Coordinates of C-alpha atoms and ligand atoms in Angstrom, one line a residue:
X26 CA 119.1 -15.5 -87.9
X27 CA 117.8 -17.5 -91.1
X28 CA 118.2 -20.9 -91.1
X29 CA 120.2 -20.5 -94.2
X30 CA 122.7 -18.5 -92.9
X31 CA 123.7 -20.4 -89.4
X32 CA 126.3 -22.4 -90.4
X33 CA 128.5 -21.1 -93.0
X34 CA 130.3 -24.9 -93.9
X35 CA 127.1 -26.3 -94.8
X36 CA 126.3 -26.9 -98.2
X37 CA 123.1 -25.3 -98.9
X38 CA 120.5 -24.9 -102.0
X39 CA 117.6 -22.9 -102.9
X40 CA 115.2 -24.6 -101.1
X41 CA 116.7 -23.3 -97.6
X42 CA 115.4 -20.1 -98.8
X43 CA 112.0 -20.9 -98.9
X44 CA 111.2 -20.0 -95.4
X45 CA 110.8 -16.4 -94.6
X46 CA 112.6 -16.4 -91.4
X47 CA 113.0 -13.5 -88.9
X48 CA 115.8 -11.8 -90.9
X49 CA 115.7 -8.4 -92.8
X50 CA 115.2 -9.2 -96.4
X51 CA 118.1 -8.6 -97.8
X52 CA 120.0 -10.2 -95.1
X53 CA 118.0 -13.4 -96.9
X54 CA 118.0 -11.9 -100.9
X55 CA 122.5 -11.8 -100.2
X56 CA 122.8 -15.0 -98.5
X57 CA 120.4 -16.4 -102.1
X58 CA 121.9 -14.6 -103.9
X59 CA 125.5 -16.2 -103.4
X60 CA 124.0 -19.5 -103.7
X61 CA 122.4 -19.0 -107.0
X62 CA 126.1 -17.0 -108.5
X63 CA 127.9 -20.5 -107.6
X64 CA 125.2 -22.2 -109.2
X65 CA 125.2 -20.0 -112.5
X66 CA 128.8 -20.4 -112.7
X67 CA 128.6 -24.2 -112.6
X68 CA 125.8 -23.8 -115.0
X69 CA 123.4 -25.7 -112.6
X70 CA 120.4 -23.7 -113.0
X71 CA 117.3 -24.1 -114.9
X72 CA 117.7 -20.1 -116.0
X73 CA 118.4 -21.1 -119.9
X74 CA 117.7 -18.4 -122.8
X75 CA 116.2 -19.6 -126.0
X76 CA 116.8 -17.3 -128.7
X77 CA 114.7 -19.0 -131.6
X78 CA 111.3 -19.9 -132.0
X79 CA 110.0 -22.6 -129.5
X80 CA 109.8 -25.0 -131.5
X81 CA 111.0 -29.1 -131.2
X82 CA 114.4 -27.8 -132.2
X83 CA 115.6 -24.8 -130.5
X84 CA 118.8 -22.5 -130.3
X85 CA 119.8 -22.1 -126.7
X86 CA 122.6 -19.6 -125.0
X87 CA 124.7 -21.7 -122.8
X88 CA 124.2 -21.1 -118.9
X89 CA 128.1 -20.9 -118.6
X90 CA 129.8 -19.8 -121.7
X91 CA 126.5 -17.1 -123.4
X92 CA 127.4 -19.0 -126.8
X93 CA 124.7 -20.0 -128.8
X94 CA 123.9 -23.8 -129.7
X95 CA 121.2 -25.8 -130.6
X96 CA 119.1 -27.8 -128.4
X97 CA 116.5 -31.0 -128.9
X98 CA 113.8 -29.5 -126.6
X99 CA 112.0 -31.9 -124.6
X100 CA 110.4 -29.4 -122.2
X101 CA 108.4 -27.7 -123.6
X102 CA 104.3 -28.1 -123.2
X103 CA 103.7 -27.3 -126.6
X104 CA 102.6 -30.7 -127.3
X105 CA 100.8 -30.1 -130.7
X106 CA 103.9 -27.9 -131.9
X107 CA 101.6 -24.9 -132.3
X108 CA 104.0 -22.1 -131.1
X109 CA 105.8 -22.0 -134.3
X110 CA 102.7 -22.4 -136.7
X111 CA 102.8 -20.5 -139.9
X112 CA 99.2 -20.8 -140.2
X113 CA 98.5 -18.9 -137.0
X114 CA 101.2 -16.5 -137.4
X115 CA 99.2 -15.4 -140.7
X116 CA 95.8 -14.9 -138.1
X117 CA 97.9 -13.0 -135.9
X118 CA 99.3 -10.2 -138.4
X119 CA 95.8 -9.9 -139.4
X120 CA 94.3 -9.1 -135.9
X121 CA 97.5 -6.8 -134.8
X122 CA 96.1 -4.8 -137.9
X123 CA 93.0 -4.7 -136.8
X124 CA 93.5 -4.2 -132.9
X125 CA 96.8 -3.1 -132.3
X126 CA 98.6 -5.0 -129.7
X127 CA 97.1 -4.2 -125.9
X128 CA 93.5 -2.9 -124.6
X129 CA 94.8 -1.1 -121.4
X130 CA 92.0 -2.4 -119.5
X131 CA 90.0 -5.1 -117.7
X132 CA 87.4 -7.5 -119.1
X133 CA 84.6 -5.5 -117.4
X134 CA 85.7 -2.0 -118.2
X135 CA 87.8 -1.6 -121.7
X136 CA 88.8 -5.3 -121.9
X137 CA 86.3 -7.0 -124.2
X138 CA 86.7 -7.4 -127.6
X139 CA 84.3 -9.4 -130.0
X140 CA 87.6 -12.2 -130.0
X141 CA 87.6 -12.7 -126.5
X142 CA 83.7 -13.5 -126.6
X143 CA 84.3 -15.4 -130.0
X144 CA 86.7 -17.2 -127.6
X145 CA 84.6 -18.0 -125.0
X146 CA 82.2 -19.6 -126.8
X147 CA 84.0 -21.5 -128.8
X148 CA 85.5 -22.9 -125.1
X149 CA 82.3 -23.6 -123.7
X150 CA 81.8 -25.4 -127.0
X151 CA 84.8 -27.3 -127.0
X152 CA 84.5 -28.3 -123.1
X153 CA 80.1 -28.8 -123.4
X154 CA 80.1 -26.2 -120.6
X155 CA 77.5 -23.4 -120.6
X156 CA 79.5 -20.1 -120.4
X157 CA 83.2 -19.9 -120.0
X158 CA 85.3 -16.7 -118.6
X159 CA 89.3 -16.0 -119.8
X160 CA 92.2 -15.1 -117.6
X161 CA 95.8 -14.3 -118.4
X162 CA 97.1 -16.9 -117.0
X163 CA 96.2 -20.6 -115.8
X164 CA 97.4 -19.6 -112.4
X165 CA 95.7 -16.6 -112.1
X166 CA 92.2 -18.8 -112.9
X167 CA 92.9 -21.0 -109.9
X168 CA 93.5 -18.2 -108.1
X169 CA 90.6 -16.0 -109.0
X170 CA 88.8 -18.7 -108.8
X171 CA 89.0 -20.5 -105.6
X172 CA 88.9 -18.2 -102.9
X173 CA 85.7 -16.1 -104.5
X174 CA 84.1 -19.4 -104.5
X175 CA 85.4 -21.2 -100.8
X176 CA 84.3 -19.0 -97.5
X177 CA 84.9 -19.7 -94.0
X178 CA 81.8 -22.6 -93.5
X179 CA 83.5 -24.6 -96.5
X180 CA 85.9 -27.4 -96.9
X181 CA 88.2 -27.5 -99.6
X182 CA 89.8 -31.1 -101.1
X183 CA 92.3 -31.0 -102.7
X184 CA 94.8 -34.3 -104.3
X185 CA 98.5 -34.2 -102.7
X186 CA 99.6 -33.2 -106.4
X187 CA 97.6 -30.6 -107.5
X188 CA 99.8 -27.9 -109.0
X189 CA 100.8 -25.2 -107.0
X190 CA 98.6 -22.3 -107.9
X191 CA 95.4 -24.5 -106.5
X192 CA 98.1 -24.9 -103.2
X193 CA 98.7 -21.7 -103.0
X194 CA 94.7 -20.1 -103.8
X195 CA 93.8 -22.7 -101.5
X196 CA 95.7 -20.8 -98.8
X197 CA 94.5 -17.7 -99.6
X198 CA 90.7 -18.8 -98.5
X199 CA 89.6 -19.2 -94.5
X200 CA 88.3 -22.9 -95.1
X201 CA 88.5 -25.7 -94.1
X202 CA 90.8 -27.8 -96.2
X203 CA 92.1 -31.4 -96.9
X204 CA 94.4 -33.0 -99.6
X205 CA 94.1 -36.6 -100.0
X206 CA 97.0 -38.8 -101.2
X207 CA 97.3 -38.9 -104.8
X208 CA 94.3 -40.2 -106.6
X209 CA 93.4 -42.9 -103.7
X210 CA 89.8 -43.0 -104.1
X211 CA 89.0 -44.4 -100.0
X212 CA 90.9 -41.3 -98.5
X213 CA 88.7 -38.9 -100.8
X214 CA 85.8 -40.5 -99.3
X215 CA 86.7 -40.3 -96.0
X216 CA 87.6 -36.6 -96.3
X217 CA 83.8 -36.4 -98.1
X218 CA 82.6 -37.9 -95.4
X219 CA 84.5 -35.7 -92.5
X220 CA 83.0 -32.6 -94.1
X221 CA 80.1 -33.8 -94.3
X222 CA 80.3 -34.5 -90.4
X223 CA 82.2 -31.1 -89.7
X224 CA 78.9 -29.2 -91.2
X225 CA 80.7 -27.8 -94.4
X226 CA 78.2 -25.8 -96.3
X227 CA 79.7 -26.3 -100.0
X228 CA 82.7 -29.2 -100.0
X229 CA 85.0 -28.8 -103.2
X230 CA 87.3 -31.4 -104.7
X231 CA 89.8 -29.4 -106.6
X232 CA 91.7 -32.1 -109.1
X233 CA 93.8 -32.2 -112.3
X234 CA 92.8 -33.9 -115.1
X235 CA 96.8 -35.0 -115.9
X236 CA 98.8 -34.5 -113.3
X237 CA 101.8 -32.2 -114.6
X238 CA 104.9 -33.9 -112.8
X239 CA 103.5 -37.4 -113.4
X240 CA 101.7 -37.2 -116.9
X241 CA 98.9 -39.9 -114.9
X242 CA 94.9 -38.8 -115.2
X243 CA 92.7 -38.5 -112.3
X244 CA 89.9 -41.1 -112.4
X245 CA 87.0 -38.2 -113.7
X246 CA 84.2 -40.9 -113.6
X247 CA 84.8 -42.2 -110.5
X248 CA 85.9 -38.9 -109.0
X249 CA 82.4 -37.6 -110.7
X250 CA 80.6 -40.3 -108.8
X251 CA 82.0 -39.8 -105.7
X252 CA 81.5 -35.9 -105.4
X253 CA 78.1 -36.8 -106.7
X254 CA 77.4 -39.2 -103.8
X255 CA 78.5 -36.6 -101.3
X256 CA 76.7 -33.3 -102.7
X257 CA 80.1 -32.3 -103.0
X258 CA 81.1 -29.4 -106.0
X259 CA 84.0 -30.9 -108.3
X260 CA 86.4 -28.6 -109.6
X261 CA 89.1 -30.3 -112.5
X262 CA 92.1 -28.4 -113.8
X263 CA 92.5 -29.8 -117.0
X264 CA 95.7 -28.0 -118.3
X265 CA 97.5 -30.8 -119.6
X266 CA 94.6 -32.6 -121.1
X267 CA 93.2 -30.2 -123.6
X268 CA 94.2 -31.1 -127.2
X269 CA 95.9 -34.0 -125.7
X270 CA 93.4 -36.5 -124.1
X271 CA 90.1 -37.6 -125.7
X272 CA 89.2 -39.0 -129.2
X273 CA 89.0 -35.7 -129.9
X274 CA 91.2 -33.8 -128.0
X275 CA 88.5 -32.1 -125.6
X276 CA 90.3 -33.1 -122.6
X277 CA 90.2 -35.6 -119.6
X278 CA 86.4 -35.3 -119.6
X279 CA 86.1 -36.5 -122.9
X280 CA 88.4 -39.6 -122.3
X281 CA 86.2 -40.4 -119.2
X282 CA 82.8 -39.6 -120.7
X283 CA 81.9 -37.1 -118.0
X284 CA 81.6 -34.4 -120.1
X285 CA 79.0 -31.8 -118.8
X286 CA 79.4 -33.1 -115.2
X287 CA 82.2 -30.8 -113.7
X288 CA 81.2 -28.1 -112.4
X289 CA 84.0 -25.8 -112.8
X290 CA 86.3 -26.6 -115.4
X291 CA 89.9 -25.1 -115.6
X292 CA 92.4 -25.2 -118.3
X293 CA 95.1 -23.0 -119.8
X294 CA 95.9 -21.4 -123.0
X295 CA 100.0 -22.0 -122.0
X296 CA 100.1 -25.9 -123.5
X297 CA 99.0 -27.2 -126.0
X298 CA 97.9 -24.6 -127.4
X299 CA 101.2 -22.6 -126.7
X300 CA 100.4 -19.0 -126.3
X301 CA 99.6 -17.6 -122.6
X302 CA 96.4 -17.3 -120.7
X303 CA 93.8 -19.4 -118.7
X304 CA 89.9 -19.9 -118.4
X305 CA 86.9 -21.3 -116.3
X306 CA 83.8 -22.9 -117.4
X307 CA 80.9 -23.9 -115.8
X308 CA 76.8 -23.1 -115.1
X309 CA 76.3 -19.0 -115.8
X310 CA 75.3 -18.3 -112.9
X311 CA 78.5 -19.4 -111.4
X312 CA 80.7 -17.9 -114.0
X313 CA 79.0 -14.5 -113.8
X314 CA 79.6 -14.5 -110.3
X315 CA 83.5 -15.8 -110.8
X316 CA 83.4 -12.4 -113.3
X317 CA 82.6 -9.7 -110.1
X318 CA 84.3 -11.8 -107.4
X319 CA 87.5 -13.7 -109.0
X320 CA 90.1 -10.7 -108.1
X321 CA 92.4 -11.9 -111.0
X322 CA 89.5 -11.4 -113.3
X323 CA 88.0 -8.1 -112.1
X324 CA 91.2 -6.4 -111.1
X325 CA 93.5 -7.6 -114.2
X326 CA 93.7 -6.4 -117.5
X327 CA 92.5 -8.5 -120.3
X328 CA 94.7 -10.6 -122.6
X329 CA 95.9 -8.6 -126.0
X330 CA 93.6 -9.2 -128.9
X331 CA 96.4 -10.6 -130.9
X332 CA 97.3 -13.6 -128.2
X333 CA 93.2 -14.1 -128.5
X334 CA 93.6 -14.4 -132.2
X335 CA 96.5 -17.3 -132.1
X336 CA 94.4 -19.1 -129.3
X337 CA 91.3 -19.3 -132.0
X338 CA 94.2 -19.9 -134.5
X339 CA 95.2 -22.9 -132.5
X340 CA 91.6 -24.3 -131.7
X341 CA 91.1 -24.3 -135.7
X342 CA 94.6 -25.9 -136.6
X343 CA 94.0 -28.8 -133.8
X344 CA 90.3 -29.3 -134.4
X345 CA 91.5 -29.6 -138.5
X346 CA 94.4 -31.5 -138.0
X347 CA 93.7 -34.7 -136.0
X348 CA 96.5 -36.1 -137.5
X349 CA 98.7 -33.7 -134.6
X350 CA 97.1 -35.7 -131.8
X351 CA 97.7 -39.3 -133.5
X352 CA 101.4 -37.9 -134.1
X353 CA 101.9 -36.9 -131.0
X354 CA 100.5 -40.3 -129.5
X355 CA 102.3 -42.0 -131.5
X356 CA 105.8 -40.6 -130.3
X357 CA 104.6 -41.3 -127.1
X358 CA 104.3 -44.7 -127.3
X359 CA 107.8 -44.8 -128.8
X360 CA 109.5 -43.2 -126.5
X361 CA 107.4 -44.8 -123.6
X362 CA 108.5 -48.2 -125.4
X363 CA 111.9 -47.3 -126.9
X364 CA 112.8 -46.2 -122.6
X365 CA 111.3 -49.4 -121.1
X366 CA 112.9 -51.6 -123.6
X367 CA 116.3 -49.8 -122.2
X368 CA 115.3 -50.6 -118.9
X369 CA 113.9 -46.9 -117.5
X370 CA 110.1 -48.4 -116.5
X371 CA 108.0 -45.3 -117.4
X372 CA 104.9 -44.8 -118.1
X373 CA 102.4 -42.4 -118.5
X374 CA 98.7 -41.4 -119.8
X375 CA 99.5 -38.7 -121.6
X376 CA 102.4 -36.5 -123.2
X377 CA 104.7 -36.0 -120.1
X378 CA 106.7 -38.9 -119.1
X379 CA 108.8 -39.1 -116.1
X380 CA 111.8 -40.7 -115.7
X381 CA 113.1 -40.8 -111.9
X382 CA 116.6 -40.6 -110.7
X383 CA 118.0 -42.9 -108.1
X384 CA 117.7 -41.0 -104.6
X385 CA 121.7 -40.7 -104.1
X386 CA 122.2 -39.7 -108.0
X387 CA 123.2 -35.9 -108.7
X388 CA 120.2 -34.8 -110.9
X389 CA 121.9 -31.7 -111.5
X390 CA 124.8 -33.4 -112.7
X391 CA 122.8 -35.8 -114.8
X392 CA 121.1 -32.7 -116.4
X393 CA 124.0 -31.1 -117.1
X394 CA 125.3 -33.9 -119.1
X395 CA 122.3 -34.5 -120.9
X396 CA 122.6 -30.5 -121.3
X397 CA 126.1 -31.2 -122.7
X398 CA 124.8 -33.6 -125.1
X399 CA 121.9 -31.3 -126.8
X400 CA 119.1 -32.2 -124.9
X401 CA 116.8 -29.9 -122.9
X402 CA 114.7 -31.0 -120.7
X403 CA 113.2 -30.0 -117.4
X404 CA 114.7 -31.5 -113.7
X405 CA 112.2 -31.5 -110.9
X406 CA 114.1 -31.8 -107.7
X407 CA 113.5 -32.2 -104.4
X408 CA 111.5 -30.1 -102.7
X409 CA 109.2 -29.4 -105.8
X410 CA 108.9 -33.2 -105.6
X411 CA 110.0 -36.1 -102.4
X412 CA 113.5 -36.8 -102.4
X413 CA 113.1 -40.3 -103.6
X414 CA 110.9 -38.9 -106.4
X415 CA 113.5 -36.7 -108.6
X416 CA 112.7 -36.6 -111.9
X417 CA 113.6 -35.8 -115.4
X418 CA 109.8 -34.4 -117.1
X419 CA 110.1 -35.5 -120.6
X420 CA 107.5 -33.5 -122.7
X421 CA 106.6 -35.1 -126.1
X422 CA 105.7 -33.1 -129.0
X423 CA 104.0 -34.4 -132.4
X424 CA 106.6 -32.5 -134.5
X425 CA 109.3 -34.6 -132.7
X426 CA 110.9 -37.2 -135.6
X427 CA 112.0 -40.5 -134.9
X428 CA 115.6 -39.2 -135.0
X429 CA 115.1 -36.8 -132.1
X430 CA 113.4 -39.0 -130.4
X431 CA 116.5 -41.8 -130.4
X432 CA 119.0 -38.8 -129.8
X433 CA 116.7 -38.5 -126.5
X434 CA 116.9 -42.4 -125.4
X435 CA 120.3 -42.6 -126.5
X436 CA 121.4 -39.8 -124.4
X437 CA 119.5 -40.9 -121.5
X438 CA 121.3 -44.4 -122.3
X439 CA 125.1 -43.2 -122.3
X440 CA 124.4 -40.8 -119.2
X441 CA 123.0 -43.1 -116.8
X442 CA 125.5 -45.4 -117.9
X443 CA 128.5 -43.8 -117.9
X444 CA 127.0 -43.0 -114.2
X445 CA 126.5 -46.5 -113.5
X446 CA 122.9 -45.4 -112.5
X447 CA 121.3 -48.1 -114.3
X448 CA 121.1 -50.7 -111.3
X449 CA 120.0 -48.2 -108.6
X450 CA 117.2 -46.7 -110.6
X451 CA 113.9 -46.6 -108.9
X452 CA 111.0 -49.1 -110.2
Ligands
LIG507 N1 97.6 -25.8 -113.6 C1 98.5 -26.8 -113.9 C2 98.1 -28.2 -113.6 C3 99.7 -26.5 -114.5 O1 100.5 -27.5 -114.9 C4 100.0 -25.1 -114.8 C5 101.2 -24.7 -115.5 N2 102.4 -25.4 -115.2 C6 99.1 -24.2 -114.4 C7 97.9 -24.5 -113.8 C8 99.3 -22.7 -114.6 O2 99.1 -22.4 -116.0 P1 99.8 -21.1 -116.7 O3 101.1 -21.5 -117.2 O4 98.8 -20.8 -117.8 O5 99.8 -20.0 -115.6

């Protein structure tokens, strides 16, 4: 029977579903299923519906009653406030003229249009890589990616937070494979060193430039150094960096001055630069292997010209603007300040803050209060994160004002008050 079904007093949650168990399907998809109706009707999940355009302030229907109110978002990636941009809208009713809307293909076959390789080069410009290759998505990159590159006689290294499509494409490879605790520099090496000693062929450290449930950056330059020491191949998913980190918005690289020393680069097209899509860079030779051997790549059809159009649209508007960035530093620093002068302790390297929840607090509770009060914003609970690790992922956005941003804190004030969660909150 499935561990979530043998004791019917227990009080059980989605993660109990996780495991696969030795139960006919929908023996597990009913027992779910009854879990997740009791959740909707308390309007404790994280299904919401926005029915505007995504930007800073959105109109949301509510989980319980359908109606339609507006929301302060505070989850959303789209740092640079790009997915609303009238500029890029403009670019993107041009190109639907000129392409139409899909290209039924993949990028070998049908799938290439002069945008797409306009596209990669201005990535490979933007990241000082040689040649850069586009997937639809950032999860389909890692996974293209990592098992056509990792084989049997290889060892894969991985940090304890990498995201989970790295997890998961790591598990879909027959090598070796190690994660070190987050961003601790002597267990790296030792894990360099044992596959070194266990005969790996190729060792690759897979890391992300900002981690996305912490908003902290990987140490590039001494992770750089480190993989250099070894002969080891480094790998950085830098999703959360580009347009974000850097004097200039290239990314973690840029902040670190390593740029040109990865040698596979990963980002997505999903952030900051709010449309969908991912993409790889590295040597040519490399990326014109990924192109026959990455199964996402090869096997997939290419993105629609028009979402290829707002991603150049988006790559002019930040590289024009720098202003975006400094705004969107600036509110940062605000809120980072504006929370610790409350007495939250967060911090941060980039444009997601966390702010944990004491172990024994409710955080669907919480969220639903902060709901009530017009803020939405993302809870990552337990298992996605350790139990003493629950979190609220506050996402900051330059088009944020400084009234939005105090509705946020004071929120966050009244709630954890009116909770009494101030004193148990985690340092
Ligand atoms: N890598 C990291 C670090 C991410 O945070 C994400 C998105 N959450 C992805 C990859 C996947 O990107 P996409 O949304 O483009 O599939």
């Amino acid at each position: 029977m499935h561990s979530a079904m043998k004791n019917p007093k227990k009080t059980y949650s989605l993660r109990h579903f996780d495991d696969v168990g030795a139960v006919p399907i929908y023996d597990r998809a009913n027992a779910f299923m009854a879990i997740f109706e009791d959740l909707i009707k308390k309007g404790l999940t994280i299904k919401r519906v926005v029915h505007s355009p995504a930007g800073s302030h959105v109109t949301i229907a509510d989980n319980i009653t359908g109606e339609r109110k507006p929301m302060l978002m505070f989850g959303s990636n789209n740092y640079l406030g790009l997915a609303n941009h009238p500029e890029i809208q403009e670019r993107m009713k041009k190109y639907i003229r000129q392409y139409g809307v899909g290209l039924g293909g993949p990028p070998l076959l049908n799938g290439t249009t002069a945008l797409h390789k306009a596209l990669e080069s201005r990535i490979s410009a933007l990241k000082k890589m040689e040649e850069t290759m586009l997937f639809t998505s950032g999860f389909g990159a890692n996974m293209g990616m990592i098992p056509a590159l990792a084989g049997r006689q290889d060892t894969l290294i991985a940090d304890k937070f990498c995201h989970a499509s790295i997890i998961t494409a790591i598990q879909q490879t027959k090598s070796r494979s190690y994660r070190f605790k987050h961003n601790d520099m002597a267990d790296l090496e030792r894990a360099l060193a044992q596959a070194g000693e266990a005969g790996s062929v190729n060792t690759f450290v897979v890391v992300e430039g900002v981690y996305s449930m912490d908003g902290d950056m990987a140490p590039l330059d001494r992770i750089c150094a480190l993989t250099r020491r070894y002969g080891a191949f480094l790998i950085v998913d830098d999703a959360h960096g580009t347009g974000v980190i850097g004097k200039n918005g290239r990314g973690t690289a840029e902040h670190f001055g390593v740029e040109g020393e990865i040698d596979l680069l990963m980002g997505t097209f999903s952030k900051t630069l709010a449309s969908s899509g991912g993409f790889v860079c590295g040597r040519r030779p490399l990326i014109e292997l990924l192109r026959f051997y990455a199964k996402t790549y090869f096997f997939s059809a290419s993105a629609p010209p028009v979402l290829v159009a707002q991603i150049l649209a988006g790559l002019d508007i930040m590289e024009t603007y720098p202003e975006l960035r400094s705004a969107l530093m600036n509110n940062v620093a605000y809120v980072v300040n504006s929370l610790n002068d409350a007495g939250f302790n967060v911090t941060t390297d980039s444009a997601i803050i966390p702010v944990y929840v004491p172990e024994k607090a409710d955080i669907r509770a919480i969220s639903r209060r902060l709901e009530d009060a017009g803020i939405f914003i993302n809870h990552i609970e337990y298992p996605a994160v350790p139990a003493n690790r629950q979190r609220f992922r506050v996402s900051v956005m330059s088009t944020h004002t400084r009234t939005d941003m105090d509705r946020l804190i004071n929120a966050f004030i009244e709630v954890y008050n009116s909770l009494g969660l101030m004193k148990d909150r985690p340092a």
